[in-house]
XYZ file of C-alpha atoms in Angstrom:
372
model
C 141.431 160.978 156.309
C 138.621 159.492 154.194
C 135.148 159.791 155.726
C 131.517 159.106 154.843
C 129.830 162.254 153.584
C 126.603 161.508 155.476
C 127.855 160.091 158.782
C 131.344 161.671 158.990
C 132.593 158.216 160.054
C 135.987 156.976 158.773
C 135.924 154.458 155.917
C 138.236 151.451 156.022
C 139.583 149.734 152.917
C 139.373 152.701 150.532
C 141.677 152.194 147.541
C 143.772 155.297 146.836
C 145.387 154.791 143.442
C 147.450 156.526 140.785
C 145.707 154.614 137.987
C 148.243 155.282 135.252
C 151.100 154.150 137.524
C 149.112 151.286 139.087
C 150.448 152.434 142.442
C 148.627 153.384 145.622
C 147.559 152.557 149.160
C 144.571 151.744 151.418
C 142.899 153.377 154.399
C 142.990 151.714 157.809
C 140.120 151.388 160.325
C 140.574 155.056 161.249
C 140.166 156.092 157.583
C 143.849 157.074 157.329
C 146.419 156.383 154.624
C 149.673 157.839 153.376
C 150.480 158.475 149.733
C 153.531 159.904 147.996
C 152.580 163.118 146.192
C 153.065 162.759 142.430
C 152.088 164.780 139.398
C 149.319 162.334 138.473
C 145.555 162.086 138.873
C 144.613 160.214 142.061
C 141.513 158.002 142.170
C 139.808 157.296 145.491
C 137.435 154.338 145.294
C 135.347 151.955 147.381
C 132.570 149.676 146.163
C 129.987 151.307 148.431
C 130.892 154.870 147.419
C 131.174 157.007 144.308
C 134.675 157.262 142.879
C 136.463 160.539 143.412
C 139.325 161.894 141.275
C 141.816 164.318 142.817
C 143.768 166.700 140.588
C 147.587 166.640 140.888
C 147.750 170.172 142.339
C 145.218 169.259 145.063
C 146.893 166.106 146.407
C 149.469 167.769 148.642
C 147.031 170.140 150.356
C 144.135 167.776 151.116
C 143.620 166.963 154.804
C 140.417 164.948 154.456
C 138.186 163.549 151.722
C 134.440 162.888 151.882
C 132.936 160.089 149.797
C 129.284 159.903 148.785
C 127.491 156.543 149.222
C 126.362 154.908 146.000
C 122.591 154.858 145.572
C 121.642 151.269 144.775
C 118.378 150.036 143.319
C 117.392 146.439 142.713
C 116.790 145.351 139.136
C 113.815 142.980 139.453
C 114.744 141.174 136.234
C 118.204 140.367 137.570
C 116.775 139.307 140.947
C 114.656 136.602 139.340
C 117.037 135.417 136.617
C 120.509 135.494 138.194
C 122.177 132.076 138.512
C 125.165 132.214 140.894
C 126.725 128.876 139.941
C 126.454 129.727 136.249
C 128.049 133.134 136.859
C 130.937 131.528 138.772
C 131.483 128.955 136.022
C 131.584 131.768 133.451
C 134.432 133.396 135.400
C 136.370 130.103 135.389
C 135.747 129.499 131.675
C 136.940 133.015 130.781
C 139.514 133.450 133.529
C 142.461 134.702 131.494
C 140.270 136.992 129.434
C 139.159 138.696 132.657
C 142.281 138.454 134.841
C 146.017 139.011 134.373
C 147.560 136.342 132.111
C 151.215 137.443 132.316
C 153.956 137.548 134.994
C 153.981 140.518 137.353
C 155.871 141.792 140.384
C 153.715 143.149 143.192
C 155.061 145.516 145.831
C 152.960 144.755 148.897
C 152.448 145.449 152.558
C 151.820 142.418 154.757
C 150.059 142.953 158.066
C 149.471 140.305 160.706
C 147.687 140.797 164.035
C 146.586 138.567 166.889
C 144.045 139.958 169.356
C 143.152 138.114 172.576
C 140.314 139.435 174.739
C 140.357 142.640 172.641
C 144.058 143.228 173.383
C 146.699 143.013 170.655
C 149.326 140.300 171.245
C 151.067 140.376 167.872
C 151.555 143.066 165.249
C 153.730 142.646 162.170
C 153.867 145.144 159.320
C 156.336 144.360 156.577
C 156.992 145.051 152.939
C 156.966 142.114 150.535
C 157.731 141.694 146.869
C 155.654 138.977 145.235
C 156.187 137.572 141.760
C 153.303 135.664 140.164
C 153.293 133.805 136.855
C 149.728 135.057 136.254
C 146.449 135.467 138.145
C 145.544 131.773 138.145
C 146.770 128.733 140.019
C 145.962 126.558 137.000
C 146.791 123.266 138.773
C 150.524 124.001 138.824
C 152.846 123.533 141.789
C 152.767 126.603 144.007
C 156.530 127.137 143.628
C 156.026 127.478 139.854
C 153.331 130.109 140.351
C 154.598 132.457 143.024
C 157.792 133.681 144.709
C 158.334 136.069 147.641
C 161.082 138.360 148.881
C 160.984 140.079 152.270
C 161.566 143.815 152.283
C 161.681 146.369 155.086
C 160.051 145.391 158.392
C 158.220 148.452 159.687
C 156.907 147.001 162.949
C 157.266 143.657 164.693
C 156.095 142.960 168.239
C 154.869 139.734 169.793
C 153.600 139.257 173.374
C 153.651 135.503 174.181
C 150.459 133.861 175.412
C 150.256 132.733 179.019
C 150.005 128.994 178.312
C 153.502 129.080 176.826
C 155.247 130.345 179.964
C 157.332 127.772 181.830
C 157.978 127.357 185.559
C 160.936 129.763 185.407
C 158.698 132.487 184.009
C 160.303 132.328 180.567
C 157.962 132.766 177.605
C 158.032 131.218 174.170
C 158.204 134.011 171.581
C 156.614 131.706 168.992
C 153.457 130.931 170.958
C 150.944 133.225 169.301
C 149.885 131.008 166.419
C 150.558 131.478 162.720
C 149.645 130.511 159.186
C 152.286 128.767 157.093
C 153.161 131.032 154.178
C 152.504 128.283 151.634
C 148.927 127.804 152.850
C 148.319 131.551 152.930
C 149.469 132.035 149.339
C 147.639 129.003 147.946
C 144.413 130.370 149.414
C 144.939 133.726 147.671
C 144.129 132.382 144.191
C 140.602 133.219 143.038
C 140.275 130.310 140.590
C 141.069 127.834 143.380
C 138.496 129.535 145.616
C 135.792 129.323 142.936
C 136.537 125.686 142.104
C 136.459 124.702 145.753
C 133.251 126.627 146.334
C 131.442 125.027 143.382
C 132.631 121.557 144.349
C 131.848 121.707 148.054
C 128.923 124.101 148.415
C 126.039 121.774 147.475
C 122.725 123.600 147.739
C 123.125 127.381 147.773
C 120.558 129.879 148.976
C 121.268 133.115 147.092
C 119.859 136.629 147.039
C 120.663 139.513 144.732
C 121.154 142.405 147.145
C 122.074 145.093 144.620
C 121.988 145.464 140.869
C 123.195 148.879 139.729
C 124.322 149.881 136.221
C 127.872 148.810 137.211
C 127.735 145.901 139.663
C 125.680 142.968 140.913
C 126.038 142.055 144.608
C 124.921 138.547 145.537
C 124.760 137.180 149.070
C 124.730 133.417 149.620
C 124.469 130.715 152.284
C 125.241 127.018 151.882
C 123.869 124.037 153.769
C 125.565 122.736 156.900
C 127.930 119.828 156.245
C 129.641 117.415 158.620
C 133.167 116.074 158.280
C 134.711 113.993 161.077
C 132.283 115.514 163.627
C 133.163 119.059 162.530
C 130.199 120.931 161.009
C 130.587 123.868 158.649
C 128.677 126.101 156.289
C 129.720 129.037 154.138
C 128.041 132.391 153.757
C 129.142 135.690 152.285
C 128.854 137.872 149.207
C 130.204 138.069 145.677
C 130.367 141.291 143.670
C 130.324 141.000 139.883
C 131.242 143.700 137.397
C 128.108 143.937 135.287
C 129.871 144.745 132.004
C 132.631 142.105 132.026
C 130.955 139.598 134.421
C 134.227 139.410 136.354
C 134.305 138.950 140.135
C 135.678 142.112 141.737
C 135.049 141.115 145.366
C 134.530 137.692 146.931
C 133.900 137.191 150.657
C 133.647 133.714 152.204
C 132.677 133.383 155.858
C 133.046 129.788 156.999
C 131.115 129.045 160.189
C 132.418 126.089 162.196
C 131.094 123.848 164.952
C 133.294 121.494 167.020
C 136.497 122.646 165.304
C 138.619 121.982 168.403
C 142.376 121.375 168.549
C 143.879 120.106 171.798
C 147.620 120.678 172.141
C 150.484 120.562 174.603
C 153.112 123.272 174.526
C 156.545 121.843 173.727
C 158.015 124.837 175.564
C 156.085 124.792 178.865
C 154.552 121.276 178.698
C 151.152 122.804 179.495
C 147.905 121.715 177.824
C 145.586 124.119 176.007
C 142.990 124.058 173.238
C 141.776 126.242 170.384
C 138.192 126.233 169.135
C 137.861 128.011 165.800
C 134.345 129.355 165.284
C 134.737 131.347 162.078
C 137.097 131.959 159.170
C 136.612 134.860 156.765
C 138.521 134.954 153.473
C 138.136 137.982 151.216
C 139.480 138.945 147.800
C 139.408 142.395 146.177
C 140.385 143.122 142.583
C 141.280 146.293 140.672
C 141.186 146.888 136.929
C 144.572 147.561 135.361
C 145.346 149.914 132.485
C 145.013 147.005 130.026
C 141.471 146.358 131.389
C 142.387 143.053 133.033
C 141.700 142.537 136.722
C 144.367 141.786 139.317
C 144.316 141.036 143.042
C 144.538 144.292 145.012
C 143.868 143.068 148.561
C 143.570 139.693 150.267
C 142.763 138.847 153.874
C 142.125 135.898 156.176
C 140.492 136.285 159.574
C 140.006 133.452 162.076
C 138.324 133.841 165.439
C 137.248 131.591 168.246
C 138.227 130.599 171.772
C 141.451 129.686 173.549
C 141.055 127.580 176.722
C 143.737 127.113 179.356
C 143.457 126.049 183.025
C 139.644 126.452 183.071
C 139.852 129.964 181.595
C 138.460 130.805 178.159
C 139.650 133.700 176.024
C 138.409 135.067 172.708
C 140.989 135.354 169.916
C 140.997 137.018 166.495
C 143.832 136.190 164.092
C 144.138 138.400 160.995
C 146.425 138.375 157.935
C 146.173 141.146 155.325
C 148.043 141.531 152.045
C 147.821 144.955 150.351
C 149.099 145.325 146.773
C 150.594 148.810 146.519
C 152.139 148.615 143.052
C 152.172 146.085 140.225
C 154.379 145.925 137.130
C 155.011 143.379 134.397
C 158.130 141.320 135.086
C 159.125 138.063 133.399
C 161.747 136.988 135.947
C 162.253 137.515 139.665
C 165.657 136.051 140.509
C 166.482 133.404 143.094
C 168.287 135.547 145.688
C 166.702 136.250 149.106
C 163.559 134.218 148.426
C 161.246 133.467 151.365
C 160.870 129.806 152.380
C 157.194 129.074 151.717
C 157.195 126.249 154.287
C 157.688 128.709 157.176
C 155.436 131.443 158.594
C 156.568 134.917 157.620
C 157.241 136.022 161.199
C 159.970 133.357 161.595
C 161.950 134.959 158.770
C 161.842 138.548 160.016
C 165.186 140.231 160.646
C 165.830 141.695 164.086
C 166.091 145.276 162.831
C 162.953 147.235 161.905
C 162.387 150.472 160.020
C 159.506 152.591 161.283
C 157.959 153.383 157.912
C 155.233 151.825 155.798
C 152.515 152.935 153.411
C 149.824 151.274 155.566
C 149.055 153.557 158.505
C 148.668 152.111 162.003
C 145.440 152.599 163.952
C 145.419 154.332 167.335
C 145.045 150.942 169.085
C 148.025 149.528 167.188
C 150.230 152.522 168.016
C 149.339 152.183 171.690
C 150.312 148.483 171.625
C 153.710 149.210 170.078
C 154.419 151.947 172.606
C 153.459 149.843 175.641
C 156.032 147.892 177.651
C 154.147 144.584 177.596
């Protein structure tokens, strides 16, 4: 378990990495992770905490690790001179100097959850292999940039939503919503995210929150915009590496008003509607042995309200991609590729294997063990 040294609270999203092997894992919301013991130095890192290096002979005996928060102080010069749009344009102009410019194969864990009224309705945890031409989209067709293969499915459970139950009491196992794989992967490219942000953001209110010797953390908020009666604005934070000027974390929270979709279930013929209130997209990057940055974690969260027969329910839909290992690889092969036009859950095999590097939380274990 990884905990905060001052509060003793678990820390989520800690990167546990064998740097020389470019192989590791991440902690869950309970601060837990599993790692294969190897005769290598293990680095434990999180942007808000001081890095910790564990010696090879200590890895197998450690039960818990305490991380010390980083002491941050604002640099007044940076506060008054930092130009966010200029910094983002610099990243685009120097993209392949900063980020991976060669083909790689990523061994990943994919985790998808749907929570309705604070109860889990879907949980998928699966291994994926992802081949990317390089770190940039570069205006190519998606199929030229990225390929996927499905590995072991550790957990897969889906409890259908009530609006997709017919008069016989049968439920539609595909009722819990999804993101098409192609859309998910296209969104994962940082250069596309930056280009879209610069093009659509308009006026940006920015504030330098932290400027330490290593990083600059900038929070931002855009103006509200209207498109076909749907209003939106974006807020979030961007973390820059101070030495290279690369983005090492980018969080976009898109607030929405009147984003309402009215639908009729083709299974039960019942009407329902979704109102999406917020989407959060986040990117995290790790520095490789050759000093270039590569995507280490990517997530999309959407939340809002589901209405059916005069009842309203809160929903939270979450997709997480964790990169556990990355190696150079020129070719990937065409066998067993995932169809990018379909959601991942539709391609899952019926058999599952109860093992994965990403550890389940207590709430997730309880959901899998329940008879719902």
